[in-house]
mmCIF file of C-alpha atoms in Angstrom:
data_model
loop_
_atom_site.group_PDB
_atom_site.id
_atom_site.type_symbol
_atom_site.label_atom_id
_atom_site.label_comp_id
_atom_site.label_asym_id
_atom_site.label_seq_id
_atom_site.Cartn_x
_atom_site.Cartn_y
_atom_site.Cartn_z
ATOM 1 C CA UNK A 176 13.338 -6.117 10.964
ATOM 2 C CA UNK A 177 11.220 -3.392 12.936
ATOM 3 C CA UNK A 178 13.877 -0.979 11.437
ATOM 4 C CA UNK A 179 13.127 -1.876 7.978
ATOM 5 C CA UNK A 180 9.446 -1.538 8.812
ATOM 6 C CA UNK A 181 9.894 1.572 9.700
ATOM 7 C CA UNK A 182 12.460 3.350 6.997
ATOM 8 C CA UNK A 183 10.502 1.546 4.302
ATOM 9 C CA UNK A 184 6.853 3.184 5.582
ATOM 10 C CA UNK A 185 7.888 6.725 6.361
ATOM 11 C CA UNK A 186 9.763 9.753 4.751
ATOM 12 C CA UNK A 187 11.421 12.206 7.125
ATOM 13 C CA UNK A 188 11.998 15.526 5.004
ATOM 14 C CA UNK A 189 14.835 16.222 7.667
ATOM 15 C CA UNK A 190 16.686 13.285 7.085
ATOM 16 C CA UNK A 191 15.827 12.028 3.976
ATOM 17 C CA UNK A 192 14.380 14.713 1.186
ATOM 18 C CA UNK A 193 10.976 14.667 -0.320
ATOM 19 C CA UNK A 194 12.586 12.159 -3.214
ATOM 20 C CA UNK A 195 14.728 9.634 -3.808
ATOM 21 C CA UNK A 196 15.963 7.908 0.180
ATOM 22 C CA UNK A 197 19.387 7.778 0.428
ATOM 23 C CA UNK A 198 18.297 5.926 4.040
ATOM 24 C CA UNK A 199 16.017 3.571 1.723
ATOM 25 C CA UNK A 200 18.043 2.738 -0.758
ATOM 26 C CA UNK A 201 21.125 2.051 2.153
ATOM 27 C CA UNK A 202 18.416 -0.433 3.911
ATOM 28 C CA UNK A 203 17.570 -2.004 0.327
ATOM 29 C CA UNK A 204 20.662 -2.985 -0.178
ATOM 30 C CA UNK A 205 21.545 -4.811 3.184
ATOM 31 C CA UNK A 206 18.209 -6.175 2.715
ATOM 32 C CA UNK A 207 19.615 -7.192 -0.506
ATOM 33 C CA UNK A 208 22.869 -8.502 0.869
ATOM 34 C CA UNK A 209 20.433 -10.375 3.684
ATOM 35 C CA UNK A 210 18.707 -12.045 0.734
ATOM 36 C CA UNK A 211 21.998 -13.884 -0.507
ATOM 37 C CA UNK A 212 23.751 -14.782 2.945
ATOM 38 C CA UNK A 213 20.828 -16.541 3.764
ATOM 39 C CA UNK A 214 19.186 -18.145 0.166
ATOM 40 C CA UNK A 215 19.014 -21.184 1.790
ATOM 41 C CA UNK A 216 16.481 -20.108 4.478
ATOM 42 C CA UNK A 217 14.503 -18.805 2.009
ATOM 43 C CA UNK A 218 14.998 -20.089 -1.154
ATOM 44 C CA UNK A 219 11.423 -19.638 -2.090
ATOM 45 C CA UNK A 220 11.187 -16.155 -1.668
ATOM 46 C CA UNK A 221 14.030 -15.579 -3.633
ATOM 47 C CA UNK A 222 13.657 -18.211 -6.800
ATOM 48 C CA UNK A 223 10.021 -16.241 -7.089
ATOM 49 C CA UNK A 224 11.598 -12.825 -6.570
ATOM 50 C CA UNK A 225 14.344 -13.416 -9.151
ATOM 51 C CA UNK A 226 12.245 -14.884 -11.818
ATOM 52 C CA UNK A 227 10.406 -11.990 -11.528
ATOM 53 C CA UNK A 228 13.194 -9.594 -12.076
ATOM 54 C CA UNK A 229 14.939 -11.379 -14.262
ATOM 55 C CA UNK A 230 11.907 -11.360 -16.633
ATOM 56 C CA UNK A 231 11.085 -8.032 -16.237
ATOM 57 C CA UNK A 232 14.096 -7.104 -16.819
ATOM 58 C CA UNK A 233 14.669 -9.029 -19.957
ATOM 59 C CA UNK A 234 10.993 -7.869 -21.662
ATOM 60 C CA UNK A 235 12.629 -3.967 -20.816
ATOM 61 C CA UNK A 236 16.155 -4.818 -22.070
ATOM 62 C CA UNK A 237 14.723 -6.480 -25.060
ATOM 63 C CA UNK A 238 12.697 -3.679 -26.402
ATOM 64 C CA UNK A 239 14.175 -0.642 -24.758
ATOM 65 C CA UNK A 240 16.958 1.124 -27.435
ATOM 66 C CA UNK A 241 18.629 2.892 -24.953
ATOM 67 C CA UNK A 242 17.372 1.329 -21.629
ATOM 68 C CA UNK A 243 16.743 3.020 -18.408
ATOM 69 C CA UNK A 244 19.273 1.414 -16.231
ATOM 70 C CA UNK A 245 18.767 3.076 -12.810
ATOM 71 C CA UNK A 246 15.052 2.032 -12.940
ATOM 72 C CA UNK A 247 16.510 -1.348 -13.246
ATOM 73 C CA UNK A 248 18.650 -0.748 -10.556
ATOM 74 C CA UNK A 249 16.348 0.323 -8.293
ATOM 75 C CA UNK A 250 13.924 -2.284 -9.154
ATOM 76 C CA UNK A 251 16.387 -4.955 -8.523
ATOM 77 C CA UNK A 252 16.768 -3.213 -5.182
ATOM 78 C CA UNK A 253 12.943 -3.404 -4.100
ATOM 79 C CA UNK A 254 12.740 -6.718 -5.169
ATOM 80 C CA UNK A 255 15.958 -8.067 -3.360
ATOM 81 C CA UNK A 256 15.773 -5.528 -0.639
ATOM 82 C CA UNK A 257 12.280 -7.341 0.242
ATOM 83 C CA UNK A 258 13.400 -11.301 0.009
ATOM 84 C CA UNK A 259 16.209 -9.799 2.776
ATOM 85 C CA UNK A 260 13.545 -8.162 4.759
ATOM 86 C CA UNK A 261 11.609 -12.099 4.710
ATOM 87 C CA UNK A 262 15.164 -13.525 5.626
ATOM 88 C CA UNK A 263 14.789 -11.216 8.978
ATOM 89 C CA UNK A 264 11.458 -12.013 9.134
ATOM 90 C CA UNK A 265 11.783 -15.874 9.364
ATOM 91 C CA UNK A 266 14.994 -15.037 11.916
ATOM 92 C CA UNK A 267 13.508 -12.738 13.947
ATOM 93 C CA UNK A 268 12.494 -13.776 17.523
ATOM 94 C CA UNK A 269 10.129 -11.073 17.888
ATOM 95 C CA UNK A 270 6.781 -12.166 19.763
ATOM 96 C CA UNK A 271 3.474 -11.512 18.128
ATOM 97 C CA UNK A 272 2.103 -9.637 21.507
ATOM 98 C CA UNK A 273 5.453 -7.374 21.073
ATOM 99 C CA UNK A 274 5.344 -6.775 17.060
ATOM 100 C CA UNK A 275 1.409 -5.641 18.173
ATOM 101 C CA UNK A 276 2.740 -3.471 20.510
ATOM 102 C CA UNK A 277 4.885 -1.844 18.045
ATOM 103 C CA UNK A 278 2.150 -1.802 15.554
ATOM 104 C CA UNK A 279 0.117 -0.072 18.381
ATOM 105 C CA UNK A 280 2.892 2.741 18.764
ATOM 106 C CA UNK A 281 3.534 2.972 14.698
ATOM 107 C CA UNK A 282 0.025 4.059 14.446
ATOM 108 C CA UNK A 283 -0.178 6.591 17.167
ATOM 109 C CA UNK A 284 2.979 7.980 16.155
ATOM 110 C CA UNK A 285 1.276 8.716 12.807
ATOM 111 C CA UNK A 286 -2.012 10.313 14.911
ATOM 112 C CA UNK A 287 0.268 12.110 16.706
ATOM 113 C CA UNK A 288 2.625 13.614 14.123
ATOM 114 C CA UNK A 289 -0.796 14.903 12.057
ATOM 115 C CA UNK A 290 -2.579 16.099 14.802
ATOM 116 C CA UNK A 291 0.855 18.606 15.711
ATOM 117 C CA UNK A 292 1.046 19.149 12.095
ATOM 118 C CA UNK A 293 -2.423 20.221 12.429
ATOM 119 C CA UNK A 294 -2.465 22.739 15.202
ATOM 120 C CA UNK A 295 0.498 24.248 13.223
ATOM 121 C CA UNK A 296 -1.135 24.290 10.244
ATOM 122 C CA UNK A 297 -4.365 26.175 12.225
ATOM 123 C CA UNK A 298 -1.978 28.964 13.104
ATOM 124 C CA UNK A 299 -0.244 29.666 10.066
ATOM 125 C CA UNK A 300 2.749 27.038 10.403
ATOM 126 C CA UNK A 301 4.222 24.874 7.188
ATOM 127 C CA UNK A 302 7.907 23.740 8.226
ATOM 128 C CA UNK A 303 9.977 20.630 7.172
ATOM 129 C CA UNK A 304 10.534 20.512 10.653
ATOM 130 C CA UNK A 305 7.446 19.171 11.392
ATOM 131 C CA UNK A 306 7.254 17.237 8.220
ATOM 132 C CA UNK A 307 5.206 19.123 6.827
ATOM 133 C CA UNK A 308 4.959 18.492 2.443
ATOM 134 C CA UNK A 309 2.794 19.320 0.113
ATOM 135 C CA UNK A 310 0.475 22.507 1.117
ATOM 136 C CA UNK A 311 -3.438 21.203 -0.361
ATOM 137 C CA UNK A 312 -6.614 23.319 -0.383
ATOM 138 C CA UNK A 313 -7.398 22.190 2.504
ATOM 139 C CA UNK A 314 -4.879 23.242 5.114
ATOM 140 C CA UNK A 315 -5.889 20.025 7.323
ATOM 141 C CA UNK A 316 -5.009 17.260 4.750
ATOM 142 C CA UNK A 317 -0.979 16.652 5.736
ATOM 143 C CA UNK A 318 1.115 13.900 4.939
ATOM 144 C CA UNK A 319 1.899 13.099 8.810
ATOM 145 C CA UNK A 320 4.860 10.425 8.639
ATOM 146 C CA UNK A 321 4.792 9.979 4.599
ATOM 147 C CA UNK A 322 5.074 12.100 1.627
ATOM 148 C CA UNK A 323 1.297 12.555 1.109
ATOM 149 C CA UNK A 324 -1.551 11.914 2.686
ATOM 150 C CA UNK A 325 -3.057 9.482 0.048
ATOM 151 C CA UNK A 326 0.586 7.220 0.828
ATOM 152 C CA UNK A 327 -0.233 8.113 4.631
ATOM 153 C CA UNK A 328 -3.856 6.841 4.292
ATOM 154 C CA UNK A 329 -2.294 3.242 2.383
ATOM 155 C CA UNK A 330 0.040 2.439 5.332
ATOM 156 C CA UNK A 331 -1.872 3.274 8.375
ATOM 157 C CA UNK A 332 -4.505 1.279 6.565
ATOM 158 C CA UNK A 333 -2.329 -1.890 6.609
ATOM 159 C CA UNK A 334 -0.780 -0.969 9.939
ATOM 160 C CA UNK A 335 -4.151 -0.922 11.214
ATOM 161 C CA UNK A 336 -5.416 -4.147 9.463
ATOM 162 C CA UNK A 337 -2.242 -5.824 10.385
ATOM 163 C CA UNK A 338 -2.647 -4.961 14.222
ATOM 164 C CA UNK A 339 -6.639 -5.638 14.320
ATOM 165 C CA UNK A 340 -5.587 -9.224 12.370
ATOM 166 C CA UNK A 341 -2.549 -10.182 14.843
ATOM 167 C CA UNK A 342 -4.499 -8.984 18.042
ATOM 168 C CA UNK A 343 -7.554 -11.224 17.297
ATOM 169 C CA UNK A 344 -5.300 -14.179 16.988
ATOM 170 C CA UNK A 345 -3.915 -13.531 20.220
ATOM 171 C CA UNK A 346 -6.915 -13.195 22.257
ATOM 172 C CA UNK A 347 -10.068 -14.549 20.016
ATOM 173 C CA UNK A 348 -12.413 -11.517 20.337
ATOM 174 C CA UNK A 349 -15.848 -12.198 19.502
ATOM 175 C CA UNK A 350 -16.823 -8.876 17.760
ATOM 176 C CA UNK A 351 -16.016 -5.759 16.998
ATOM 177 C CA UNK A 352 -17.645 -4.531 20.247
ATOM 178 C CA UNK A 353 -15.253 -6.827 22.753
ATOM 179 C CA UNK A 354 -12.006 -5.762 20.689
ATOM 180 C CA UNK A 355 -12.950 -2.060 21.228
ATOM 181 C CA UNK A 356 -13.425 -2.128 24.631
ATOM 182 C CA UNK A 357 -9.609 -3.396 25.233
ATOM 183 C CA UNK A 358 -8.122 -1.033 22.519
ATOM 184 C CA UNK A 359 -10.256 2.251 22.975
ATOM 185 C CA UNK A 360 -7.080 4.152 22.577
ATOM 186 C CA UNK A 361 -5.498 2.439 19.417
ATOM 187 C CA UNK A 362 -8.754 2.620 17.424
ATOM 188 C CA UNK A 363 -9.324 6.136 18.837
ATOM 189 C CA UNK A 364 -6.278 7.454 17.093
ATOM 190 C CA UNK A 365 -6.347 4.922 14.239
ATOM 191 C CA UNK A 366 -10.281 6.191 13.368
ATOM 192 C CA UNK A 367 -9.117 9.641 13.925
ATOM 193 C CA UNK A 368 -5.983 9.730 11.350
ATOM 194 C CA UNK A 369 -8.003 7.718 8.437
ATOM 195 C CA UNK A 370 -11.126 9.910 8.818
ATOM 196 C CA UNK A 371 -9.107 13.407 9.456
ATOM 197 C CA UNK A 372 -5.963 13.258 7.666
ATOM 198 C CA UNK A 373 -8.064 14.356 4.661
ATOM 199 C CA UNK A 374 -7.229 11.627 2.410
ATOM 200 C CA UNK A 375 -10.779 9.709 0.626
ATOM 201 C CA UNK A 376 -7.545 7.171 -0.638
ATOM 202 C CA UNK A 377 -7.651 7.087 3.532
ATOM 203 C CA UNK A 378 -11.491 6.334 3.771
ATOM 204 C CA UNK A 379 -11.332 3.285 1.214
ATOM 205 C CA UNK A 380 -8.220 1.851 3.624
ATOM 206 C CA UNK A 381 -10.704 2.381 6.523
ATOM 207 C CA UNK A 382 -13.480 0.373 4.638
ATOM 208 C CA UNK A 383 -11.392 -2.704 3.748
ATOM 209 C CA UNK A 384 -10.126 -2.735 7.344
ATOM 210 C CA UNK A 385 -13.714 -2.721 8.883
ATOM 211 C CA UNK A 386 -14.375 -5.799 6.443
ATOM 212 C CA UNK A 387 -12.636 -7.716 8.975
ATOM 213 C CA UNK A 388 -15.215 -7.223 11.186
ATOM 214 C CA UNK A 389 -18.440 -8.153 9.077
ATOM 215 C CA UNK A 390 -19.502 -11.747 10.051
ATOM 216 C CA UNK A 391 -21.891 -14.221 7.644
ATOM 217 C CA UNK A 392 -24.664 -13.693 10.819
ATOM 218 C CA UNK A 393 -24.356 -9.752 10.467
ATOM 219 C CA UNK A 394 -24.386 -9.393 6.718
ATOM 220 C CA UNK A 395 -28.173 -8.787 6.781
ATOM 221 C CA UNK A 396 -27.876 -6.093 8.852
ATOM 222 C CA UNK A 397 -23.966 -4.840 6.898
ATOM 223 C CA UNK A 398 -25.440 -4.162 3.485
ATOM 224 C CA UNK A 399 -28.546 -1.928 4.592
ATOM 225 C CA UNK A 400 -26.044 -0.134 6.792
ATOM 226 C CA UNK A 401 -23.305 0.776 4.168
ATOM 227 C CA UNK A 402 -26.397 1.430 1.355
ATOM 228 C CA UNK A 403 -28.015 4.194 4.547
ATOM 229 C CA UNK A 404 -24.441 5.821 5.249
ATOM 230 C CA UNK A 405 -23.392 6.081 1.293
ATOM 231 C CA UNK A 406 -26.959 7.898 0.793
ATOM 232 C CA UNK A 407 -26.099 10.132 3.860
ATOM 233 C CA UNK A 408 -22.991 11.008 2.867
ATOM 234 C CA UNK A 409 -23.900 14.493 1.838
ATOM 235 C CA UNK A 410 -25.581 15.435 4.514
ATOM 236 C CA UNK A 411 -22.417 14.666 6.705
ATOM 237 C CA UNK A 412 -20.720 17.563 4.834
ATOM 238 C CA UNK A 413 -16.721 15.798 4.859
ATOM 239 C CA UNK A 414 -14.597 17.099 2.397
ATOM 240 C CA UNK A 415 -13.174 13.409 1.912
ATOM 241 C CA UNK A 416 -16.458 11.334 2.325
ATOM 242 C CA UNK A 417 -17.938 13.352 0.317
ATOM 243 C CA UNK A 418 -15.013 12.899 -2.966
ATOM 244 C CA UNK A 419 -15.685 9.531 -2.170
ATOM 245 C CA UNK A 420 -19.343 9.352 -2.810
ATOM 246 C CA UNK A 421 -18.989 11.178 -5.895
ATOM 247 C CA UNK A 422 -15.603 9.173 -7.010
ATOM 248 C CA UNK A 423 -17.596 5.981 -6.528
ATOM 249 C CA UNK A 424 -20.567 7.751 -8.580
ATOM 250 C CA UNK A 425 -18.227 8.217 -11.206
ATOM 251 C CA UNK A 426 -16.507 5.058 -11.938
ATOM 252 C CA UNK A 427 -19.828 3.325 -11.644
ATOM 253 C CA UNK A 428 -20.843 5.012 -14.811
ATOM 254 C CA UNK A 429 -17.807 3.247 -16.526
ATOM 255 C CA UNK A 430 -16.526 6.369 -17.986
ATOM 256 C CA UNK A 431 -13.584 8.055 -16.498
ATOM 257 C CA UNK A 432 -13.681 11.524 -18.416
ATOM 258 C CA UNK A 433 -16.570 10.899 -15.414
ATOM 259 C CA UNK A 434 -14.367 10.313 -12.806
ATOM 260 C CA UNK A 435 -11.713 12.890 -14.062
ATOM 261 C CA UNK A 436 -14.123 15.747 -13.579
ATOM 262 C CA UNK A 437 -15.109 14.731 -10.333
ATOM 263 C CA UNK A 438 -11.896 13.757 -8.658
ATOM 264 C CA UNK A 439 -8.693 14.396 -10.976
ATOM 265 C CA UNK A 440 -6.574 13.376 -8.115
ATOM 266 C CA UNK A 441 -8.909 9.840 -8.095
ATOM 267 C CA UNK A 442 -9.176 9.778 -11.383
ATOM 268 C CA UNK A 443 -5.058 9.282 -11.364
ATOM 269 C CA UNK A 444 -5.765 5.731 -9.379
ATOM 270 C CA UNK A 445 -8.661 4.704 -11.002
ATOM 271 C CA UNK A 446 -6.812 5.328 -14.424
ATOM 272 C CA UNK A 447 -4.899 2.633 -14.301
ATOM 273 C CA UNK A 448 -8.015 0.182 -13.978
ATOM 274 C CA UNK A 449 -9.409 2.041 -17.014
ATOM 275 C CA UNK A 450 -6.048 2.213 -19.040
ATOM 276 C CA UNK A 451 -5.821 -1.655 -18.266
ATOM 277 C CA UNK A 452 -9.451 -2.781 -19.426
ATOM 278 C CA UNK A 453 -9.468 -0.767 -22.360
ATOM 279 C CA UNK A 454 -5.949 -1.668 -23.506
ATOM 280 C CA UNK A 455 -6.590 -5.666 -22.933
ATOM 281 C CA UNK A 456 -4.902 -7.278 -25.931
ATOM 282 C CA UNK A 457 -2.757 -10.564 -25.275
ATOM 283 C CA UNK A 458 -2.881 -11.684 -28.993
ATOM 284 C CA UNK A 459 -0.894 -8.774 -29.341
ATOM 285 C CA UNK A 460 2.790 -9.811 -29.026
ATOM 286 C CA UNK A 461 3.627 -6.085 -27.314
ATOM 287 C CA UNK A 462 1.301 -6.384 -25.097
ATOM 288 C CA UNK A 463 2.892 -9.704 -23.400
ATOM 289 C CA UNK A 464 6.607 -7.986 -23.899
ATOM 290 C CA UNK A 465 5.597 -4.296 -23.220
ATOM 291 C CA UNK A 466 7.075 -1.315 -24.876
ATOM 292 C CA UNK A 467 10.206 -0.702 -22.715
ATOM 293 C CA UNK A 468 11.768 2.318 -20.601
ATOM 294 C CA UNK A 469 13.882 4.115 -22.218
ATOM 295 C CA UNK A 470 16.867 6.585 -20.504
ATOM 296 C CA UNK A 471 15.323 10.153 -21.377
ATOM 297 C CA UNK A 472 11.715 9.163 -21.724
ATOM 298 C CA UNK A 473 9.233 9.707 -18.709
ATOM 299 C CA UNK A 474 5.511 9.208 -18.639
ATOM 300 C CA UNK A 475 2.924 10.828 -17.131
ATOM 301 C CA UNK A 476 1.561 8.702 -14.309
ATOM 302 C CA UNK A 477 -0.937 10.901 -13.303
ATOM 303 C CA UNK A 478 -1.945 11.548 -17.097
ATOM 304 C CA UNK A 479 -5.380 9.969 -16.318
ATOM 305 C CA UNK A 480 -5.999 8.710 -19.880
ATOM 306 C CA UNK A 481 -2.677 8.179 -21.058
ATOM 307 C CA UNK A 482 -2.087 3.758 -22.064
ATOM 308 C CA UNK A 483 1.283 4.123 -20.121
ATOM 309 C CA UNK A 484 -1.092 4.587 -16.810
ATOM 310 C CA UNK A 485 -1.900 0.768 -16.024
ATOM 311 C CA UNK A 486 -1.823 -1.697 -13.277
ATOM 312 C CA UNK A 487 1.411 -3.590 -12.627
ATOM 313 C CA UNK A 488 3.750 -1.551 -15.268
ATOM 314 C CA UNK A 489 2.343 -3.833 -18.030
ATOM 315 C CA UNK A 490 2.720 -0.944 -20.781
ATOM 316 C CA UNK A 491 6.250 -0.885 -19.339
ATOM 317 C CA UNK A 492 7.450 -4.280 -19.093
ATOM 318 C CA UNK A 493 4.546 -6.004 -20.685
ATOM 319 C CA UNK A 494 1.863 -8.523 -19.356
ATOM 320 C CA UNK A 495 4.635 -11.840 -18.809
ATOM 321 C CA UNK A 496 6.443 -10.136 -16.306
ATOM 322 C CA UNK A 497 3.144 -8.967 -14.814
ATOM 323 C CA UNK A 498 1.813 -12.397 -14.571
ATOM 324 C CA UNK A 499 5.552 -13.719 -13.215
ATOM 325 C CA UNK A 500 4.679 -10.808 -10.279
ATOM 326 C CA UNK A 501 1.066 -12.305 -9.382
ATOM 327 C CA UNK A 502 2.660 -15.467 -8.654
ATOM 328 C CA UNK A 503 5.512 -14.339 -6.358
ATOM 329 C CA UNK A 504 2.527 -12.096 -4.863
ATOM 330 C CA UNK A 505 0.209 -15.172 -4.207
ATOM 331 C CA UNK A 506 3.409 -17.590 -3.377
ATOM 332 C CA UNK A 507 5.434 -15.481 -1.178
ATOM 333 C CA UNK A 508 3.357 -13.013 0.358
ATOM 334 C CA UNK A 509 -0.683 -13.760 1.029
ATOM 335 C CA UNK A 510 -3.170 -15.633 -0.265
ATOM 336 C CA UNK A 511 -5.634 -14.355 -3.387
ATOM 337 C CA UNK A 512 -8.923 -14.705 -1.537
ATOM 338 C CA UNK A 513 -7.798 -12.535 1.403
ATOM 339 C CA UNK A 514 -8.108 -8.594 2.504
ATOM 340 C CA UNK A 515 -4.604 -8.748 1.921
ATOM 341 C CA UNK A 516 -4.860 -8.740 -1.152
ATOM 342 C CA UNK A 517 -8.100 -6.046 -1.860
ATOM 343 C CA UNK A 518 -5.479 -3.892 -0.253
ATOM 344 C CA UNK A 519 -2.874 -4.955 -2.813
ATOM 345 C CA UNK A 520 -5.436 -4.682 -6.000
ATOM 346 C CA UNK A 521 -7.789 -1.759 -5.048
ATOM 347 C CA UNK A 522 -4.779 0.694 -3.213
ATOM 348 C CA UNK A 523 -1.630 -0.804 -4.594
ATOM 349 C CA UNK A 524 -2.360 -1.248 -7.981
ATOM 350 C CA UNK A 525 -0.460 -4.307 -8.919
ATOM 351 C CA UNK A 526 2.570 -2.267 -8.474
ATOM 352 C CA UNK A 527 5.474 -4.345 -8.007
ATOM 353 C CA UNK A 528 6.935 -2.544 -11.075
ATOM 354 C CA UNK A 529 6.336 1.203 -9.617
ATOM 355 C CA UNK A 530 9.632 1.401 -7.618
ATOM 356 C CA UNK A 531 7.609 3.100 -5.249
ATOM 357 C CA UNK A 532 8.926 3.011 -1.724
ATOM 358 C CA UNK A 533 5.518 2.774 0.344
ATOM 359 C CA UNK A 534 4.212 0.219 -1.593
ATOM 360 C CA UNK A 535 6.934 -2.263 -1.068
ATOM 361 C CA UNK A 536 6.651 -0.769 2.613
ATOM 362 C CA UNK A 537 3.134 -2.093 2.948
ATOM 363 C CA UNK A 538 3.853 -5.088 1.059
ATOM 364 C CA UNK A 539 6.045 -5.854 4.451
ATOM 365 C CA UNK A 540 3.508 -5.462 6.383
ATOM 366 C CA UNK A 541 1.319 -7.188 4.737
ATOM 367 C CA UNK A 542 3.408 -10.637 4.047
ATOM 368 C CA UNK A 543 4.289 -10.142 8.116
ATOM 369 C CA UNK A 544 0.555 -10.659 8.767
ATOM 370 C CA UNK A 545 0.958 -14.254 7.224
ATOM 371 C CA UNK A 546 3.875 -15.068 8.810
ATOM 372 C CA UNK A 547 3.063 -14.436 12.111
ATOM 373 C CA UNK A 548 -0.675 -15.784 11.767
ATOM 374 C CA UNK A 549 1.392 -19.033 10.247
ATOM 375 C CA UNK A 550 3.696 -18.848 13.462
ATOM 376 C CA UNK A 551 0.754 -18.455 16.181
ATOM 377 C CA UNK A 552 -1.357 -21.402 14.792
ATOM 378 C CA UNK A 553 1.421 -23.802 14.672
ATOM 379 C CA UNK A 554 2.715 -23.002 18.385
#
């Protein structure tokens, strides 16, 4: 189980390329293989998971001339390769205070690996062997563990959520205060990777983690807080709070040529929200069955205006099998009304359909959070 965790929420150059896992895809499909030895242990998981697929897959085959097969393929694989990971999940013996400590040692493995990558970095060093991907602008914004910072920024965000979460069951701390003062060395490195690894995708993560923290008796005091730091924000001269201020500037105007000449590289997430809204058409029949993937074709996902960029795949596979994926989401994995899921809407996308290794990663993490909070309360 902490294997999977780990394959599915890192990319080592070295080892595995800059694309396509073969290490990934090998743990996908004995998570896979997991999935069917034991359907009876989780039958739930699966019946949701499969309807899903199966679905999705018909609304591609259906429309598709000359379907994309290995993006079914690989789908299937994401999708069964995570019911095998919840098999080992509902086997494992694993204590929570252990699975935190390995949460604890995830995250300052990540500090660690940026803040070498760094110092390299400062003296003129870009090597593989460090990890060490795509070379940005700024020569301080490094993908640490992932492929890109942005992906880096997603997971440490959950990792970080999922060990604040898990901890605070454990030992019932009354604030934000108390649970520093036992884990000044775990937040130290967790603050220091979301607000240094250059990422604003990074900064967002670090806000809906913090949300754990604001209490109904502090929200008077919260909202004046976060209105004084967002009007401070250029004074504080950071590169990535500062994209951040202006990316939210943006996308409250409701235009995203807005946002596009702001950010591009936000404008390529906050596309799909735009894509989707403007696009919104279920008495159209395509828009429930999608328009297919074909073997040949490609789209642009970082075209930011482009109607192939939306949430969940729906241009893809249409807005059924999207609807199919919300409820194995809320089912299977956490509840609607939770941080869980912000994290899943606002830095995820919807993107059960994306085939995207890091998402399905945090999706792991994420579902673990419920399991073990499900675990602790009924001991």
């Amino acid at each position: 189980m902490i294997a999977f965790l780990v394959v599915m929420n890192t990319q080592i150059f070295l080892i595995e390329g800059p694309t396509v896992s073969w290490l990934k895809v090998l743990f996908l499909c004995i998570g896979s293989v997991f999935s069917l030895i034991y359907l009876k242990h989780n039958s739930k998981i699966f019946i949701f998971g499969a309807g899903f697929y199966i679905i999705s897959v018909f609304c591609a085959s259906m429309i598709s001339y000359n379907l994309r097969t290995s993006t079914i393929f690989y789908m299937g694989m994401f999708v069964f390769g995570f019911c095998g990971y919840c098999c080992l999940l509902k086997k494992n013996k694993i204590p929570i205070a252990q699975f935190t400590d390995f949460l604890k040692y995830f995250i300052y493995a990540y500090a660690i690996v940026l803040l070498i990558q760094q110092m390299a970095s400062t003296v003129g060093i870009w090597t593989d062997v460090l990890n060490m991907g795509v070379r940005f602008e700024n020569r301080y914004k490094i993908n640490s563990l992932a492929i890109e910072p942005s992906h880096a920024g997603r997971i440490v965000g959950c990792l970080g959520y999922a060990y604040i979460k898990l901890v605070h069951l454990c030992h019932n701390y009354s604030g934000i205060k108390s649970f520093f003062k036992d884990n000044k060395t775990v937040c130290v490195a967790f603050l220091y990777f979301m607000l240094f690894c250059g990422s604003s995708t990074a900064l967002f993560a670090l806000a809906l983690v913090l949300c754990f923290f604001i209490q109904k008796k502090y929200l008077k005091l919260s909202v004046p807080a976060i209105i004084a730091l967002y009007l401070i924000i250029p004074l504080i001269q950071i590169e990535s709070l500062t994209r951040v201020k202006y990316t939210m500037d943006a996308v409250l105007t409701g235009d995203q040529s807005e946002v596009i000449e702001v950010d591009a590289s936000a404008a390529a997430r906050t596309g799909f929200y735009f894509s989707f809204i403007e696009n919104f058409n279920p008495l159209d029949g395509s828009y429930w069955f999608g328009h297919g993937i074909e073997e040949g074709s490609s789209y642009e996902i970082h075209s930011e205006m482009s109607i192939e960029n939306q949430i969940g795949g729906i241009y893809q596979y249409g807005f059924l099998p999207f609807i199919i994926g919300l409820l194995f989401v809320y089912n299977c994995m956490f509840r609607v009304f939770s941080i869980e899921n912000a994290f899943y809407i606002l830095l995820l996308n919807f993107s059960l359909c994306s085939n995207v290794a890091y998402v399905w990663g945090c999706l792991m993490i994420l579902t673990t959070i419920g399991f073990y909070s499900k675990k602790y309360k009924h001991s």
